[in-house]
Amino acid sequence: MAASENDKQPDAVSSVMKVFGILQALGEERDHGITELAQRVMMSKSTVYRFLQTMKALGYVTQEGESEKYSLTLKLFELGAKALQNVDLIRSADVQMRELSRLTKETIHLGALEEDSIVYIHKIDSLYNLRMYSRIGRRNPLHTTAIGKVLLAWRDRAEVRDILKDVEFKRSTANTIVSSEALIEVLDQVKLQGFGEDNEEQEEGLRCIAVPVFDRFGVVIAGLSISFPTIRFSEEAKSDYVAMLHRAARTLSAEMGYHHYAF
């Protein structure tokens, strides 16, 4: 339930509690007027109105014409659906990632797009002592990572430019891509060959290969990767890793409802 106007929580915490109180009340019944809603959540009408206008501007609440009736939109459902999708994706990916780990003994990552970065949503550690440092929940740049490249390569180029517009192309190594146009040129090759590479672009001495995972609509929702130190690299190993990744991503994409994996 929402906090009352007289609670003694810090302002920011109190505001969050009020927002969720209003959302909960709107979720229990389809339509609410401001007066009824204010009584239900124990806030003043002016406070409720102010929060409703903000939630309306953000797309979480809709107002019926010029009336005082407010109801929830499907935006919260969309957020929940994305969370469920990630849960299903990680559960399915875990099986494929553990098999990749068994075959290669290298670090296996699953990463997703989060604003203008990638975020690791699952990981299997290397069985070797010499391994890369990473953790679930860690963010990394799009332009320096193999996963970042596959997350962008199948997107419309106008969308890619919009995603990259505020990115600071920091140079991590001598191989780092340092402009959006240079990155977009690489993305064309990534899409053509079906995999992306980090060739010591994020960290010297470390390479990574990644392939796309598609949802049922054919949208790339994640990148699946193998990371390994350059001392364990060979062209033969690279081609084997690409084939293994494609098999795993094809299976995973099919489990997500996509049956037209082209690689």
Coordinates of C-alpha atoms in Angstrom, one line a residue:
M1 CA 0.0 0.0 0.0
A2 CA 1.0 3.6 -0.5
A3 CA 2.4 5.7 2.3
S4 CA 0.2 8.4 3.8
E5 CA 0.9 12.1 3.4
N6 CA 2.2 12.1 7.0
D7 CA 4.8 9.4 6.7
K8 CA 8.3 10.3 7.8
Q9 CA 10.2 8.6 5.0
P10 CA 12.8 10.7 3.1
D11 CA 11.2 12.6 0.3
A12 CA 12.6 10.5 -2.5
V13 CA 11.5 7.2 -0.9
S14 CA 8.1 8.7 0.0
S15 CA 7.5 9.7 -3.6
V16 CA 8.4 6.3 -4.9
M17 CA 6.0 4.7 -2.4
K18 CA 3.2 7.1 -3.5
V19 CA 3.8 6.3 -7.2
F20 CA 3.5 2.6 -6.6
G21 CA 0.5 3.1 -4.3
I22 CA -1.3 4.9 -7.2
L23 CA -0.2 2.3 -9.7
Q24 CA -1.5 -0.5 -7.4
A25 CA -4.8 1.2 -6.9
L26 CA -5.2 1.7 -10.7
G27 CA -4.3 -1.9 -11.2
E28 CA -7.1 -3.2 -8.9
E29 CA -9.8 -1.3 -10.8
R30 CA -9.8 -0.1 -14.4
D31 CA -11.0 3.5 -13.9
H32 CA -10.5 5.8 -11.1
G33 CA -11.4 9.5 -10.6
I34 CA -9.0 11.7 -8.7
T35 CA -11.2 12.1 -5.7
E36 CA -11.8 8.4 -5.3
L37 CA -8.1 7.6 -5.9
A38 CA -7.0 10.2 -3.4
Q39 CA -9.2 8.7 -0.7
R40 CA -8.0 5.2 -1.6
V41 CA -4.3 6.0 -1.3
M42 CA -4.7 8.6 1.5
M43 CA -3.2 11.5 -0.3
S44 CA -4.4 15.0 -1.2
K45 CA -6.1 15.4 -4.6
S46 CA -3.4 17.9 -5.6
T47 CA -0.7 15.3 -4.9
V48 CA -2.5 12.6 -6.7
Y49 CA -3.1 14.9 -9.7
R50 CA 0.6 15.8 -9.9
F51 CA 1.7 12.2 -9.9
L52 CA -0.9 11.2 -12.4
Q53 CA 0.1 13.9 -14.8
T54 CA 3.8 12.7 -14.6
M55 CA 2.8 9.1 -15.1
K56 CA 0.6 10.1 -18.0
A57 CA 3.5 12.0 -19.7
L58 CA 5.6 8.9 -19.3
G59 CA 3.0 6.7 -20.9
Y60 CA 2.1 4.6 -17.8
V61 CA -1.4 6.1 -17.3
T62 CA -4.1 7.3 -19.7
Q63 CA -6.9 9.7 -19.2
E64 CA -10.3 9.2 -20.8
G65 CA -11.0 12.3 -22.8
E66 CA -11.5 15.4 -20.6
S67 CA -12.9 13.3 -17.7
E68 CA -11.2 12.7 -14.4
K69 CA -11.1 9.0 -15.1
Y70 CA -7.6 7.5 -15.2
S71 CA -6.4 4.0 -16.0
L72 CA -3.2 2.1 -16.6
T73 CA -1.8 1.6 -20.1
L74 CA 0.0 -1.6 -21.2
K75 CA 3.5 0.0 -20.6
L76 CA 3.9 -1.8 -17.2
F77 CA 2.9 -5.1 -18.9
E78 CA 5.6 -4.5 -21.6
L79 CA 8.2 -4.0 -18.8
G80 CA 7.1 -7.2 -17.1
A81 CA 7.1 -9.1 -20.4
K82 CA 10.7 -8.0 -21.0
A83 CA 11.7 -9.2 -17.6
L84 CA 10.0 -12.6 -18.2
Q85 CA 11.7 -12.8 -21.6
N86 CA 15.1 -12.4 -19.9
V87 CA 14.2 -15.0 -17.3
D88 CA 13.2 -17.5 -20.1
L89 CA 16.2 -16.5 -22.2
I90 CA 18.7 -17.1 -19.3
R91 CA 17.2 -20.4 -18.3
S92 CA 17.4 -21.7 -21.9
A93 CA 20.8 -20.1 -22.5
D94 CA 22.3 -21.7 -19.4
V95 CA 22.1 -25.2 -21.0
Q96 CA 23.8 -24.1 -24.2
M97 CA 26.4 -22.1 -22.3
R98 CA 27.4 -25.0 -20.1
E99 CA 27.8 -27.2 -23.1
L100 CA 30.0 -24.5 -24.7
S101 CA 32.0 -24.3 -21.5
R102 CA 32.5 -28.1 -21.5
L103 CA 33.7 -28.1 -25.1
T104 CA 36.0 -25.0 -24.9
K105 CA 36.8 -24.5 -21.2
E106 CA 36.7 -20.8 -22.0
T107 CA 34.5 -17.9 -20.5
I108 CA 31.0 -17.9 -22.0
H109 CA 28.9 -14.7 -21.8
L110 CA 25.3 -13.8 -22.6
G111 CA 24.8 -10.0 -23.0
A112 CA 21.9 -7.7 -23.8
L113 CA 21.5 -4.1 -24.9
E114 CA 20.9 -1.6 -22.1
E115 CA 20.6 1.9 -23.4
D116 CA 24.0 2.6 -25.1
S117 CA 25.9 -0.3 -23.5
I118 CA 25.9 -4.0 -23.1
V119 CA 25.1 -5.7 -19.8
Y120 CA 26.1 -9.2 -19.0
I121 CA 23.0 -11.2 -18.0
H122 CA 24.6 -14.6 -17.6
K123 CA 28.1 -16.0 -17.5
I124 CA 30.0 -19.3 -17.2
D125 CA 33.6 -18.9 -15.9
S126 CA 36.6 -20.3 -17.7
L127 CA 38.0 -23.5 -16.4
Y128 CA 41.5 -22.2 -17.0
N129 CA 43.4 -20.2 -14.4
L130 CA 44.1 -17.5 -16.9
R131 CA 40.7 -15.9 -17.6
M132 CA 39.0 -12.6 -18.2
Y133 CA 37.4 -10.6 -15.4
S134 CA 33.7 -9.9 -15.7
R135 CA 30.5 -10.3 -13.7
I136 CA 26.8 -10.6 -14.3
G137 CA 25.3 -7.1 -14.3
R138 CA 28.5 -5.4 -15.5
R139 CA 28.2 -3.0 -18.3
N140 CA 30.7 -2.6 -21.2
P141 CA 30.8 -0.4 -24.2
L142 CA 29.2 -1.4 -27.5
H143 CA 32.1 -0.4 -29.7
T144 CA 34.8 -2.4 -27.9
T145 CA 33.0 -5.7 -27.5
A146 CA 32.0 -8.6 -29.8
I147 CA 28.6 -8.8 -28.1
G148 CA 28.0 -5.1 -28.6
K149 CA 28.7 -5.4 -32.3
V150 CA 26.2 -8.2 -32.8
L151 CA 23.6 -6.4 -30.8
L152 CA 23.9 -3.5 -33.3
A153 CA 24.6 -5.2 -36.6
W154 CA 21.0 -6.3 -37.3
R155 CA 19.4 -3.0 -36.4
D156 CA 18.4 -0.3 -38.8
R157 CA 21.4 2.1 -39.2
A158 CA 19.3 5.1 -38.2
E159 CA 18.5 3.4 -35.0
V160 CA 22.2 2.5 -34.5
R161 CA 23.2 6.1 -35.0
D162 CA 20.6 7.2 -32.4
I163 CA 21.9 4.7 -29.9
L164 CA 25.5 5.8 -30.5
K165 CA 24.8 9.6 -30.6
D166 CA 25.9 10.2 -27.0
V167 CA 28.5 7.5 -26.8
E168 CA 32.0 8.6 -25.9
F169 CA 34.3 6.4 -28.0
K170 CA 37.0 5.9 -25.4
R171 CA 40.2 4.2 -26.6
S172 CA 41.0 1.2 -24.4
T173 CA 43.8 -0.3 -26.7
A174 CA 45.5 0.5 -29.9
N175 CA 42.8 -1.6 -31.7
T176 CA 39.8 0.2 -30.3
I177 CA 37.3 1.7 -32.8
V178 CA 37.0 5.4 -32.1
S179 CA 34.1 6.7 -34.2
S180 CA 30.5 5.7 -34.9
E181 CA 31.1 5.7 -38.7
A182 CA 34.0 3.3 -38.3
L183 CA 31.9 1.1 -36.1
I184 CA 29.0 1.1 -38.6
E185 CA 31.4 -0.1 -41.3
V186 CA 32.4 -3.0 -39.1
L187 CA 28.7 -3.8 -38.4
D188 CA 28.1 -4.4 -42.1
Q189 CA 30.8 -7.1 -42.1
V190 CA 29.5 -8.6 -38.8
K191 CA 26.0 -9.0 -40.3
L192 CA 27.4 -10.5 -43.5
Q193 CA 29.6 -13.1 -41.7
G194 CA 27.2 -13.8 -38.9
F195 CA 29.5 -13.1 -36.0
G196 CA 31.3 -10.2 -34.3
E197 CA 34.8 -10.0 -32.9
D198 CA 36.7 -8.1 -30.2
N199 CA 40.3 -8.3 -31.4
E200 CA 42.0 -6.9 -28.3
E201 CA 39.8 -3.8 -28.6
Q202 CA 38.6 -3.9 -25.0
E203 CA 41.7 -5.3 -23.3
E204 CA 45.1 -6.2 -24.6
G205 CA 45.8 -9.9 -24.8
L206 CA 42.0 -10.8 -24.9
R207 CA 39.9 -11.8 -27.8
C208 CA 36.2 -12.5 -28.0
I209 CA 33.8 -13.9 -30.6
A210 CA 30.0 -13.4 -30.4
V211 CA 26.9 -14.4 -32.4
P212 CA 23.3 -13.1 -32.3
V213 CA 20.3 -14.6 -30.5
F214 CA 17.0 -13.8 -32.1
D215 CA 13.5 -13.6 -30.6
R216 CA 10.3 -14.8 -32.3
F217 CA 10.1 -11.6 -34.3
G218 CA 13.6 -11.9 -35.7
V219 CA 14.9 -9.2 -33.4
V220 CA 18.4 -9.7 -31.9
I221 CA 17.8 -9.8 -28.1
A222 CA 21.2 -11.0 -27.0
G223 CA 24.7 -11.8 -27.9
L224 CA 26.3 -15.1 -27.0
S225 CA 30.1 -15.1 -26.8
I226 CA 33.3 -17.0 -26.1
S227 CA 36.2 -15.0 -24.6
F228 CA 39.8 -16.3 -24.5
P229 CA 43.4 -15.0 -24.2
T230 CA 45.4 -14.5 -27.4
I231 CA 47.9 -17.1 -26.3
R232 CA 45.1 -19.7 -26.8
F233 CA 44.0 -18.3 -30.2
S234 CA 44.4 -20.0 -33.5
E235 CA 42.5 -19.7 -36.8
E236 CA 41.4 -23.3 -36.4
A237 CA 40.1 -22.6 -32.9
K238 CA 38.3 -19.5 -34.2
S239 CA 36.4 -21.3 -36.9
D240 CA 35.5 -24.1 -34.4
Y241 CA 34.3 -21.5 -31.9
V242 CA 32.2 -19.7 -34.5
A243 CA 30.5 -23.0 -35.5
M244 CA 29.9 -24.0 -31.8
L245 CA 28.4 -20.5 -31.1
H246 CA 26.1 -20.7 -34.1
R247 CA 24.8 -24.1 -33.1
A248 CA 24.1 -22.9 -29.6
A249 CA 22.5 -19.6 -30.8
R250 CA 20.4 -21.4 -33.4
T251 CA 19.0 -23.7 -30.7
L252 CA 18.5 -20.9 -28.3
S253 CA 16.8 -18.7 -31.0
A254 CA 14.5 -21.6 -31.8
E255 CA 13.5 -21.9 -28.1
M256 CA 12.7 -18.2 -28.2
G257 CA 10.4 -18.9 -31.2
Y258 CA 12.7 -18.0 -34.1
H259 CA 13.2 -20.8 -36.7
H260 CA 15.0 -19.0 -39.5
Y261 CA 18.6 -18.8 -38.2
A262 CA 20.7 -18.3 -41.3
F263 CA 24.1 -19.3 -40.1

